[in-house]
Coordinates of N, CA, C and O in Angstrom, one line a residue:
M1 N 113.7 -15.6 195.9 CA 113.9 -14.6 195.3 C 113.1 -14.5 193.8 O 112.6 -13.4 193.4
T2 N 113.0 -15.6 193.4 CA 112.5 -15.8 191.9 C 110.8 -15.9 192.3 O 110.2 -15.5 191.1
H3 N 110.4 -16.0 193.3 CA 108.8 -16.3 193.7 C 108.2 -14.9 193.4 O 107.1 -14.9 192.9
W4 N 108.9 -13.9 193.7 CA 108.3 -12.5 193.5 C 108.8 -11.8 192.1 O 108.3 -10.9 191.7
L5 N 109.6 -12.3 191.7 CA 110.2 -11.7 190.2 C 109.1 -11.9 189.2 O 108.8 -11.0 188.6
L6 N 108.5 -13.0 189.0 CA 107.5 -13.1 187.8 C 106.3 -12.4 188.1 O 106.0 -11.6 187.0
P7 N 105.7 -12.3 189.2 CA 104.3 -11.4 189.4 C 105.1 -10.0 189.3 O 104.0 -9.2 188.8
A8 N 106.1 -9.5 189.6 CA 106.6 -8.3 189.5 C 106.5 -7.7 188.0 O 106.6 -6.7 187.7
L9 N 107.0 -8.9 187.2 CA 107.0 -8.5 185.8 C 105.9 -8.6 185.3 O 105.5 -8.0 184.2
V10 N 104.8 -9.4 185.5 CA 103.7 -9.8 184.8 C 102.5 -8.7 185.1 O 101.7 -8.3 184.2
A11 N 102.6 -8.2 186.2 CA 101.6 -7.0 186.7 C 101.8 -5.9 185.6 O 100.7 -5.3 185.2
P12 N 103.1 -5.3 185.6 CA 103.1 -4.4 184.8 C 102.9 -4.3 183.2 O 102.3 -3.6 182.5
L13 N 103.0 -5.5 182.9 CA 102.9 -6.0 181.4 C 101.4 -6.2 181.3 O 100.8 -5.7 180.2
V14 N 100.7 -6.8 182.1 CA 99.1 -7.0 181.9 C 98.5 -5.6 182.2 O 97.7 -5.1 181.2
L15 N 99.2 -4.5 183.0 CA 98.6 -3.3 183.0 C 98.8 -2.5 181.7 O 97.9 -1.7 181.3
G16 N 99.9 -2.6 181.1 CA 100.1 -2.0 180.0 C 99.3 -2.5 178.9 O 98.9 -1.5 178.2
L17 N 99.1 -3.8 178.8 CA 98.3 -4.4 177.8 C 96.5 -3.8 177.8 O 96.0 -3.5 176.9
V18 N 96.4 -3.9 179.3 CA 94.9 -3.3 179.7 C 94.9 -1.7 179.1 O 93.8 -1.3 178.5
T19 N 95.8 -0.9 179.2 CA 96.0 0.5 179.2 C 95.9 0.6 177.3 O 95.1 1.4 177.1
V20 N 96.6 -0.2 176.6 CA 96.7 0.1 175.3 C 95.3 -0.3 174.7 O 94.8 0.4 173.8
G21 N 94.8 -1.6 175.2 CA 93.5 -2.0 174.8 C 92.4 -0.8 175.2 O 91.5 -0.7 174.3
G22 N 92.6 -0.2 176.2 CA 91.4 0.7 176.5 C 91.7 2.0 175.5 O 90.6 2.7 175.2
W23 N 93.0 2.2 175.3 CA 93.3 3.6 174.3 C 92.5 3.0 172.9 O 92.0 3.8 172.5
F24 N 92.7 1.9 172.4 CA 92.3 1.6 171.3 C 90.5 1.4 171.0 O 90.0 1.8 170.2
T25 N 90.4 1.0 172.2 CA 88.6 0.9 172.5 C 88.0 2.4 172.6 O 87.0 2.6 171.6
T26 N 88.5 3.1 173.1 CA 88.1 4.4 173.2 C 88.4 5.1 171.9 O 87.2 6.0 171.4
Y27 N 89.2 5.0 171.0 CA 89.4 5.3 169.9 C 88.5 5.1 168.9 O 88.0 5.9 168.2
F28 N 88.3 3.7 168.9 CA 87.2 3.2 167.7 C 85.8 3.2 168.2 O 84.7 3.7 167.2
L29 N 85.5 3.6 169.7 CA 84.2 3.9 170.0 C 84.0 5.5 169.3 O 82.8 5.8 168.9
G30 N 84.9 6.1 169.7 CA 85.0 7.7 169.4 C 84.7 8.0 167.7 O 84.0 8.8 167.3
L31 N 85.4 7.3 167.0 CA 85.2 7.1 165.4 C 83.6 6.5 165.1 O 83.3 7.4 164.3
R32 N 83.4 5.7 165.8 CA 81.8 5.4 165.7 C 80.9 6.1 165.9 O 79.9 6.6 165.4
Q33 N 81.0 7.0 167.0 CA 80.3 7.9 167.3 C 80.3 9.2 166.5 O 79.3 9.7 166.2
E34 N 81.5 9.5 166.0 CA 81.7 10.5 165.1 C 80.9 10.4 164.1 O 80.3 11.3 163.1
K35 N 81.1 9.2 163.4 CA 80.5 8.7 162.3 C 78.9 8.7 162.2 O 78.2 9.2 161.3
R36 N 78.4 8.2 163.4 CA 76.9 8.4 163.6 C 76.4 9.9 163.8 O 75.4 10.1 163.1
R37 N 77.2 10.9 164.3 CA 76.8 12.3 164.4 C 77.0 12.8 163.0 O 76.0 13.6 162.4
R38 N 78.2 12.5 162.1 CA 78.0 13.1 161.0 C 76.7 12.6 160.1 O 76.3 13.5 159.4
L39 N 76.4 11.4 160.1 CA 75.2 11.0 159.5 C 74.2 11.5 159.6 O 73.3 11.9 159.1
E40 N 73.8 11.8 161.3 CA 72.7 12.6 161.7 C 72.8 14.2 161.2 O 71.8 14.4 160.8
R41 N 73.9 14.5 161.0 CA 74.0 15.9 160.5 C 73.5 15.8 159.0 O 73.0 16.7 158.5
I42 N 74.2 14.9 158.3 CA 73.8 15.0 156.8 C 72.2 14.7 156.6 O 71.7 15.4 155.9
V43 N 71.7 13.9 157.6 CA 70.1 13.8 157.5 C 69.6 15.0 157.8 O 68.5 15.5 157.0
D44 N 69.8 15.8 158.9 CA 69.2 16.7 159.2 C 69.4 18.0 158.0 O 68.4 18.7 157.7
V45 N 70.5 18.1 157.5 CA 70.6 19.2 156.6 C 70.0 19.1 155.3 O 69.2 19.8 154.8
Q46 N 69.9 17.6 154.8 CA 69.1 17.3 153.7 C 67.8 17.3 153.8 O 66.8 17.8 153.1
T47 N 67.2 17.1 155.2 CA 65.6 17.1 155.4 C 65.3 18.9 155.5 O 64.3 19.1 154.9
A48 N 66.2 19.7 156.1 CA 66.0 21.1 156.2 C 66.0 21.8 154.6 O 65.2 22.3 154.4
V49 N 66.8 21.2 153.9 CA 67.0 21.9 152.5 C 65.8 21.4 151.5 O 65.1 22.1 151.1
A50 N 65.5 20.1 151.7 CA 64.3 19.7 150.9 C 63.1 20.2 151.5 O 62.2 20.8 150.7
A51 N 62.9 20.8 152.9 CA 61.7 21.6 153.1 C 61.8 22.9 152.5 O 60.5 23.3 152.2
E52 N 62.9 23.5 152.5 CA 62.9 24.9 151.8 C 62.7 24.9 150.5 O 61.8 25.5 150.0
I53 N 63.1 23.8 149.8 CA 63.0 23.6 148.5 C 61.6 23.2 148.0 O 60.8 24.0 147.0
R54 N 61.0 22.4 148.8 CA 59.2 22.2 148.7 C 58.6 23.5 148.9 O 57.5 23.5 148.2
S55 N 59.0 24.2 150.0 CA 58.3 25.3 150.2 C 58.4 26.3 148.7 O 57.3 26.8 148.5
Y56 N 59.4 26.4 148.2 CA 59.6 27.1 147.1 C 58.7 26.6 146.0 O 58.1 27.4 145.0
R57 N 58.8 25.3 145.8 CA 58.0 24.5 144.8 C 56.6 24.5 144.8 O 55.8 24.9 143.9
Q58 N 56.1 24.7 146.1 CA 54.7 24.8 146.5 C 54.1 26.0 145.6 O 52.9 25.9 145.1
R59 N 54.7 26.9 145.7 CA 54.1 28.1 144.9 C 54.0 28.0 143.4 O 52.9 28.5 143.0
G60 N 54.6 27.1 142.8 CA 54.5 26.8 141.3 C 53.3 26.0 141.0 O 52.7 25.7 140.0
T61 N 52.8 25.3 142.2 CA 51.3 24.5 141.9 C 50.1 25.3 142.0 O 49.1 24.8 141.7
S62 N 50.1 26.5 142.4 CA 49.0 27.2 142.3 C 48.7 28.0 141.0 O 47.5 28.4 140.9
F63 N 49.5 28.0 140.0 CA 49.0 28.3 138.9 C 49.7 27.9 137.7 O 50.7 27.0 138.0
D64 N 49.3 27.8 136.6 CA 49.8 27.2 135.1 C 50.6 28.3 134.6 O 50.2 29.4 134.2
I65 N 51.9 28.3 134.7 CA 52.9 29.1 134.1 C 52.4 29.6 132.5 O 52.4 30.7 132.2
A66 N 52.2 28.6 131.7 CA 52.0 28.9 130.4 C 50.6 29.7 130.2 O 50.7 30.7 129.4
E67 N 49.6 29.2 131.0 CA 48.5 29.9 130.9 C 48.6 31.5 131.4 O 48.1 32.4 130.9
H68 N 49.2 31.4 132.4 CA 49.5 32.9 133.1 C 50.2 33.8 132.0 O 50.0 35.0 131.9
G69 N 51.3 32.9 131.4 CA 52.2 33.8 130.5 C 51.4 34.3 129.4 O 51.7 35.7 128.8
A70 N 50.6 33.5 128.7 CA 49.4 33.9 127.8 C 48.7 35.2 128.0 O 48.4 36.2 127.4
K71 N 48.0 35.1 129.4 CA 47.2 36.2 129.9 C 47.9 37.4 130.0 O 47.6 38.6 129.8
M72 N 49.3 37.4 130.6 CA 50.0 38.5 130.8 C 50.4 39.0 129.5 O 50.6 40.4 129.3
E73 N 50.7 38.3 128.6 CA 51.2 38.7 127.2 C 50.1 39.7 126.8 O 50.4 40.9 126.1
A74 N 49.1 39.3 126.8 CA 47.7 39.8 126.1 C 47.7 41.3 126.7 O 47.0 42.3 126.3
W75 N 47.6 41.1 128.2 CA 47.2 42.2 129.1 C 48.5 43.5 128.9 O 48.1 44.5 128.6
I76 N 49.8 42.9 128.6 CA 50.8 44.2 128.5 C 50.8 44.4 127.2 O 50.9 45.6 127.2
L77 N 50.5 43.9 126.3 CA 50.5 44.3 125.0 C 49.2 45.2 124.8 O 49.4 46.2 123.8
A78 N 48.1 45.0 125.4 CA 46.9 45.7 125.2 C 47.1 47.2 125.7 O 46.5 48.1 125.6
G79 N 48.2 47.4 126.6 CA 48.2 48.4 127.5 C 49.0 49.3 126.9 O 49.5 50.5 127.1
E80 N 49.7 48.8 125.7 CA 50.6 49.5 124.9 C 51.9 50.3 125.7 O 52.1 51.6 125.6
G81 N 52.4 49.5 126.7 CA 53.4 49.9 127.5 C 53.0 50.4 128.9 O 53.8 50.7 129.6
A82 N 51.7 50.9 129.1 CA 51.2 51.3 130.3 C 50.9 50.2 131.4 O 50.9 50.5 132.5
N83 N 50.6 49.0 130.8 CA 50.4 47.9 131.9 C 51.8 47.4 132.1 O 52.6 46.7 131.4
T84 N 52.2 47.1 133.5 CA 53.3 46.6 133.9 C 52.8 45.5 135.0 O 52.1 45.8 135.9
P85 N 53.3 44.4 134.9 CA 53.0 43.4 135.8 C 53.5 43.4 137.0 O 54.7 44.1 137.3
F86 N 52.9 42.9 138.0 CA 53.3 42.9 139.6 C 54.2 41.6 139.7 O 53.7 40.7 139.3
V87 N 55.5 42.0 140.1 CA 56.3 40.9 140.3 C 56.8 40.9 141.9 O 57.1 41.7 142.5
P88 N 56.3 39.9 142.3 CA 56.6 39.9 143.9 C 58.0 39.6 144.3 O 58.6 39.0 143.5
L89 N 58.3 39.9 145.5 CA 59.7 39.7 146.0 C 59.9 38.2 146.1 O 58.9 37.4 146.5
E90 N 61.0 37.5 145.8 CA 61.4 36.2 146.0 C 61.8 36.2 147.2 O 62.2 36.9 147.7
P91 N 61.7 34.9 147.8 CA 61.8 34.5 149.2 C 63.4 34.3 149.4 O 64.1 34.1 148.6
E92 N 63.7 34.7 150.7 CA 65.1 34.6 150.9 C 65.3 33.0 151.5 O 64.6 32.4 151.9
F93 N 66.4 32.3 151.1 CA 67.0 31.1 151.4 C 67.5 31.0 152.5 O 68.8 31.0 152.6
I94 N 66.9 31.1 153.7 CA 67.4 31.1 155.2 C 68.3 29.7 155.4 O 69.1 29.7 155.9
I95 N 67.7 28.6 155.1 CA 68.2 27.4 155.5 C 69.5 27.2 154.6 O 70.6 26.9 155.1
Y96 N 69.4 27.3 153.3 CA 70.6 27.0 152.5 C 71.6 28.1 152.9 O 72.7 27.7 153.0
S97 N 71.4 29.2 153.3 CA 72.2 30.4 153.6 C 73.2 29.7 154.8 O 74.3 30.2 155.1
A98 N 72.4 29.2 155.8 CA 73.0 28.9 157.2 C 73.8 27.4 156.9 O 74.6 27.4 157.6
M99 N 73.3 26.8 156.1 CA 74.1 25.5 155.7 C 75.2 25.4 154.6 O 75.7 24.3 154.4
V100 N 75.2 26.3 153.8 CA 76.3 26.4 152.5 C 77.4 26.1 152.9 O 78.1 25.4 152.2
K101 N 78.1 26.5 154.0 CA 79.3 26.1 154.5 C 79.5 24.6 154.8 O 80.8 24.2 154.7
D102 N 78.6 23.9 155.2 CA 78.5 22.5 155.3 C 78.1 21.6 154.1 O 77.9 20.7 154.1
I103 N 77.8 22.3 152.9 CA 77.3 21.6 151.7 C 78.4 20.4 151.5 O 77.8 19.4 150.8
H104 N 79.7 20.4 151.9 CA 80.6 19.5 151.3 C 79.9 18.0 152.0 O 80.6 17.0 151.5
I105 N 79.4 18.1 153.2 CA 79.2 16.9 153.9 C 78.0 15.9 153.1 O 78.0 14.9 153.4
L106 N 77.3 16.6 152.2 CA 76.3 16.1 151.6 C 76.8 15.2 150.5 O 77.9 15.3 149.8
P107 N 75.9 14.1 150.1 CA 76.3 13.1 148.9 C 76.6 13.8 147.8 O 75.8 14.8 147.4
Q108 N 77.5 13.4 147.0 CA 77.6 14.1 145.6 C 76.5 14.2 144.9 O 76.1 15.0 144.1
A109 N 75.7 12.9 144.7 CA 74.6 13.1 143.8 C 73.5 14.0 144.4 O 72.6 14.6 143.6
V110 N 73.6 14.8 145.7 CA 72.7 15.5 146.2 C 73.3 17.1 145.9 O 72.4 17.8 145.7
I111 N 74.6 17.1 145.9 CA 75.2 18.6 146.1 C 74.8 19.1 144.7 O 74.2 20.2 144.5
D112 N 75.0 18.4 143.7 CA 74.8 19.1 142.4 C 73.5 19.5 142.0 O 73.2 20.9 141.6
P113 N 72.4 18.9 142.3 CA 71.0 19.3 141.9 C 70.5 20.5 142.9 O 70.0 21.1 142.4
V114 N 71.0 20.4 144.1 CA 70.4 21.4 145.1 C 71.3 22.7 144.9 O 70.5 23.7 144.7
V115 N 72.5 22.6 144.5 CA 73.2 23.9 144.0 C 72.7 24.4 142.6 O 72.5 25.8 142.7
L116 N 72.3 23.6 141.8 CA 71.7 24.1 140.4 C 70.5 24.8 140.8 O 70.1 25.8 140.3
F117 N 69.6 24.0 141.7 CA 68.4 24.7 142.1 C 68.4 26.1 142.7 O 67.9 27.1 142.2
Y118 N 69.4 26.0 143.7 CA 69.5 27.5 144.5 C 70.3 28.6 143.5 O 69.8 29.8 143.6
T119 N 71.1 28.2 142.5 CA 71.6 29.1 141.7 C 70.6 29.7 140.8 O 70.4 30.9 140.6
Q120 N 69.8 28.8 140.3 CA 68.8 29.2 139.5 C 67.7 30.1 140.0 O 67.2 31.2 139.6
A121 N 67.3 29.7 141.3 CA 66.4 30.4 142.4 C 67.0 31.7 142.5 O 66.2 32.9 142.4
S122 N 68.2 32.1 142.7 CA 69.1 33.2 142.7 C 68.8 34.1 141.7 O 68.7 35.3 141.6
T123 N 69.1 33.5 140.6 CA 68.9 34.2 139.2 C 67.5 34.7 139.1 O 67.3 36.0 138.6
V124 N 66.5 34.0 139.5 CA 65.1 34.2 139.3 C 65.0 35.6 140.1 O 64.1 36.6 139.9
A125 N 65.4 35.8 141.4 CA 65.3 36.7 142.4 C 65.8 37.9 141.6 O 65.3 39.1 141.9
L126 N 67.1 37.9 141.1 CA 67.7 38.7 140.6 C 67.0 39.4 139.4 O 66.8 40.7 139.3
F127 N 66.6 38.5 138.5 CA 65.7 39.2 137.4 C 64.3 39.5 138.0 O 64.0 40.8 137.3
A128 N 63.9 39.1 138.9 CA 62.4 39.7 139.6 C 62.9 41.0 140.0 O 62.0 42.2 139.9
S129 N 64.0 41.4 140.6 CA 64.2 42.6 141.2 C 64.4 43.8 139.8 O 64.1 44.9 140.0
V130 N 64.8 43.4 138.9 CA 65.0 43.9 137.5 C 63.6 44.4 137.2 O 63.4 45.5 136.7
L131 N 62.5 43.4 137.1 CA 61.2 43.9 136.7 C 60.3 44.5 137.8 O 59.5 45.1 137.5
R132 N 61.1 44.8 139.0 CA 60.3 45.9 139.6 C 60.8 47.2 139.8 O 60.5 48.2 140.5
A133 N 61.9 47.4 139.0 CA 62.7 48.7 138.8 C 61.9 49.6 138.0 O 61.0 49.2 137.1
E134 N 62.0 51.0 138.0 CA 61.4 51.9 137.2 C 61.9 51.8 135.8 O 60.9 52.1 135.0
R135 N 63.0 51.6 135.4 CA 63.4 51.2 134.0 C 62.7 50.3 133.3 O 62.4 50.4 132.2
Y136 N 62.2 49.1 134.0 CA 61.4 48.1 133.4 C 59.9 48.8 133.0 O 59.4 48.6 132.1
E137 N 59.3 49.5 134.1 CA 58.2 50.0 133.8 C 58.1 51.2 132.8 O 57.0 51.3 132.2
A138 N 59.3 51.8 132.3 CA 59.4 52.7 131.3 C 59.5 52.2 129.9 O 59.3 52.7 129.0
L139 N 59.4 50.7 129.9 CA 59.8 50.1 128.5 C 58.7 49.9 127.6 O 57.6 50.1 128.2
D140 N 58.8 49.8 126.4 CA 57.8 49.8 125.6 C 56.9 48.3 125.6 O 57.7 47.4 126.3
A141 N 55.8 48.2 125.4 CA 55.1 46.9 125.7 C 55.7 45.6 125.2 O 55.8 44.7 125.8
M142 N 56.3 45.7 123.9 CA 57.0 44.6 123.4 C 58.1 44.0 124.2 O 58.1 42.9 124.6
R143 N 59.0 45.1 124.6 CA 60.2 44.6 125.4 C 59.8 44.1 126.8 O 60.4 43.2 127.4
K144 N 58.6 44.8 127.3 CA 58.1 44.5 128.6 C 57.8 43.1 128.7 O 57.9 42.2 129.8
N145 N 57.1 42.7 127.7 CA 56.4 41.4 127.7 C 57.6 40.4 127.4 O 57.5 39.3 128.0
D146 N 58.5 40.6 126.4 CA 59.7 39.7 126.2 C 60.3 39.5 127.8 O 60.6 38.4 127.9
M147 N 60.6 40.7 128.4 CA 61.3 40.5 129.8 C 60.3 39.6 130.7 O 61.0 38.6 131.5
Y148 N 59.0 40.0 130.7 CA 58.2 39.0 131.6 C 58.2 37.6 131.3 O 58.2 36.8 132.1
Q149 N 58.1 37.4 129.8 CA 58.1 36.2 129.5 C 59.5 35.5 129.9 O 59.5 34.1 130.2
D150 N 60.4 35.9 129.8 CA 61.7 35.5 130.1 C 61.9 35.2 131.7 O 62.4 34.0 132.1
Y151 N 61.2 35.9 132.5 CA 61.1 35.8 133.9 C 60.2 34.6 134.1 O 60.6 33.7 135.0
L152 N 59.1 34.2 133.3 CA 58.3 33.0 133.7 C 59.2 32.0 133.4 O 59.0 30.9 133.8
R153 N 59.9 31.8 132.0 CA 60.7 30.9 131.7 C 61.9 30.4 132.9 O 62.0 29.3 133.1
L154 N 62.5 31.5 133.3 CA 63.3 31.2 134.4 C 62.8 30.5 135.7 O 63.1 29.8 136.5
L155 N 61.7 31.1 135.9 CA 61.0 30.6 136.9 C 60.5 29.0 136.8 O 60.5 28.1 137.7
Q156 N 59.9 28.8 135.6 CA 59.5 27.4 135.3 C 60.9 26.4 135.4 O 60.8 25.3 135.8
H157 N 62.0 26.9 135.0 CA 63.1 26.3 135.0 C 63.7 25.8 136.4 O 64.1 24.9 136.8
A158 N 63.4 26.8 137.4 CA 63.6 26.8 138.8 C 62.8 25.8 139.4 O 63.2 24.8 140.2
Y159 N 61.6 25.7 138.8 CA 60.6 24.7 139.5 C 61.0 23.3 139.0 O 60.8 22.2 139.7
T160 N 61.6 23.2 137.7 CA 61.7 21.8 137.2 C 63.3 21.3 138.0 O 63.3 20.3 138.3
L161 N 64.1 22.4 138.1 CA 65.3 22.1 138.9 C 65.0 21.6 140.5 O 65.6 20.6 141.1
A162 N 64.0 22.2 141.0 CA 63.4 22.1 142.4 C 63.0 20.5 142.4 O 63.3 20.0 143.4
D163 N 62.3 20.3 141.3 CA 61.6 18.7 141.1 C 63.0 17.8 141.5 O 62.8 16.8 141.8
T164 N 63.9 18.0 140.5 CA 65.0 17.1 140.4 C 65.7 17.4 141.8 O 66.2 16.0 142.1
A165 N 66.0 18.3 142.1 CA 66.5 18.2 143.6 C 65.9 17.6 144.7 O 66.5 16.8 145.6
L166 N 64.7 17.9 144.5 CA 63.5 17.1 145.7 C 63.9 15.5 145.6 O 63.8 14.8 146.5
G167 N 63.8 15.2 144.2 CA 64.0 13.6 143.7 C 65.4 13.1 144.5 O 65.2 12.1 145.0
E168 N 66.4 13.8 144.4 CA 67.7 13.2 144.7 C 67.6 13.2 146.2 O 68.2 12.2 146.8
L169 N 67.1 14.1 146.8 CA 67.1 14.3 148.3 C 66.1 13.3 149.0 O 66.8 12.6 149.9
Q170 N 65.0 12.8 148.3 CA 64.3 11.7 148.7 C 64.8 10.7 148.8 O 65.0 9.7 149.5
V171 N 65.7 10.3 147.5 CA 66.5 9.0 147.2 C 67.4 8.9 148.6 O 67.7 7.8 149.2
S172 N 68.3 10.1 148.5 CA 69.3 9.9 149.5 C 68.7 9.5 151.1 O 69.3 9.0 151.9
L173 N 67.6 10.3 151.3 CA 67.0 10.3 152.7 C 66.4 8.8 153.1 O 66.5 8.2 154.0
A174 N 66.0 8.2 151.6 CA 65.5 7.0 151.7 C 66.6 6.0 152.1 O 66.3 4.9 152.7
E175 N 67.7 6.4 151.7 CA 68.9 5.3 151.9 C 69.5 5.5 153.1 O 70.8 5.1 153.3
G176 N 69.0 6.4 154.0 CA 69.6 6.7 155.2 C 70.6 8.0 155.3 O 71.3 8.2 156.2
G177 N 70.4 8.8 154.3 CA 70.9 10.0 154.0 C 72.5 10.0 153.3 O 72.8 11.1 153.3
N178 N 73.1 8.8 153.4 CA 74.3 8.9 152.8 C 74.7 7.8 151.6 O 74.5 6.8 151.6
Q179 N 74.2 8.3 150.4 CA 74.4 7.6 149.4 C 75.6 7.2 149.0 O 76.7 7.7 149.1

């Protein structure tokens, strides 16, 4: 009778240990896969945001803001209020709008400069909308010029913040996306 008792006890014990081992293995493999997916998501978001910021920044390379500001000042003031500069619509930030709910997954060193850039770029867009309004067109030359020069300073600061954000994104992506 003792010949069958030992195998009858050992078999369920081995089965239980194999089952528990399988649970732990599955759990840890799932954690590793989740970590890999999260890192891929971080890299994807950073890559997309960097592309959008680079696109915005590219606009600033086509002209010298200080030189443009001086020319526009002379032109606005020469018109004694009749000359109103054309201010283009600012681009929509499609990528940022789509990923803003996931910004918390990005490394802290990247979040701050990215948010600062997009906040400044939004300020530029709001100010540009004021410069396209009829009230701006009706201003005297001096006030019109002052506002336009403010717009150019806001734009220059946005480009500076874009450079900073791109630098941090580049560092983070070079380190594998997760600083």
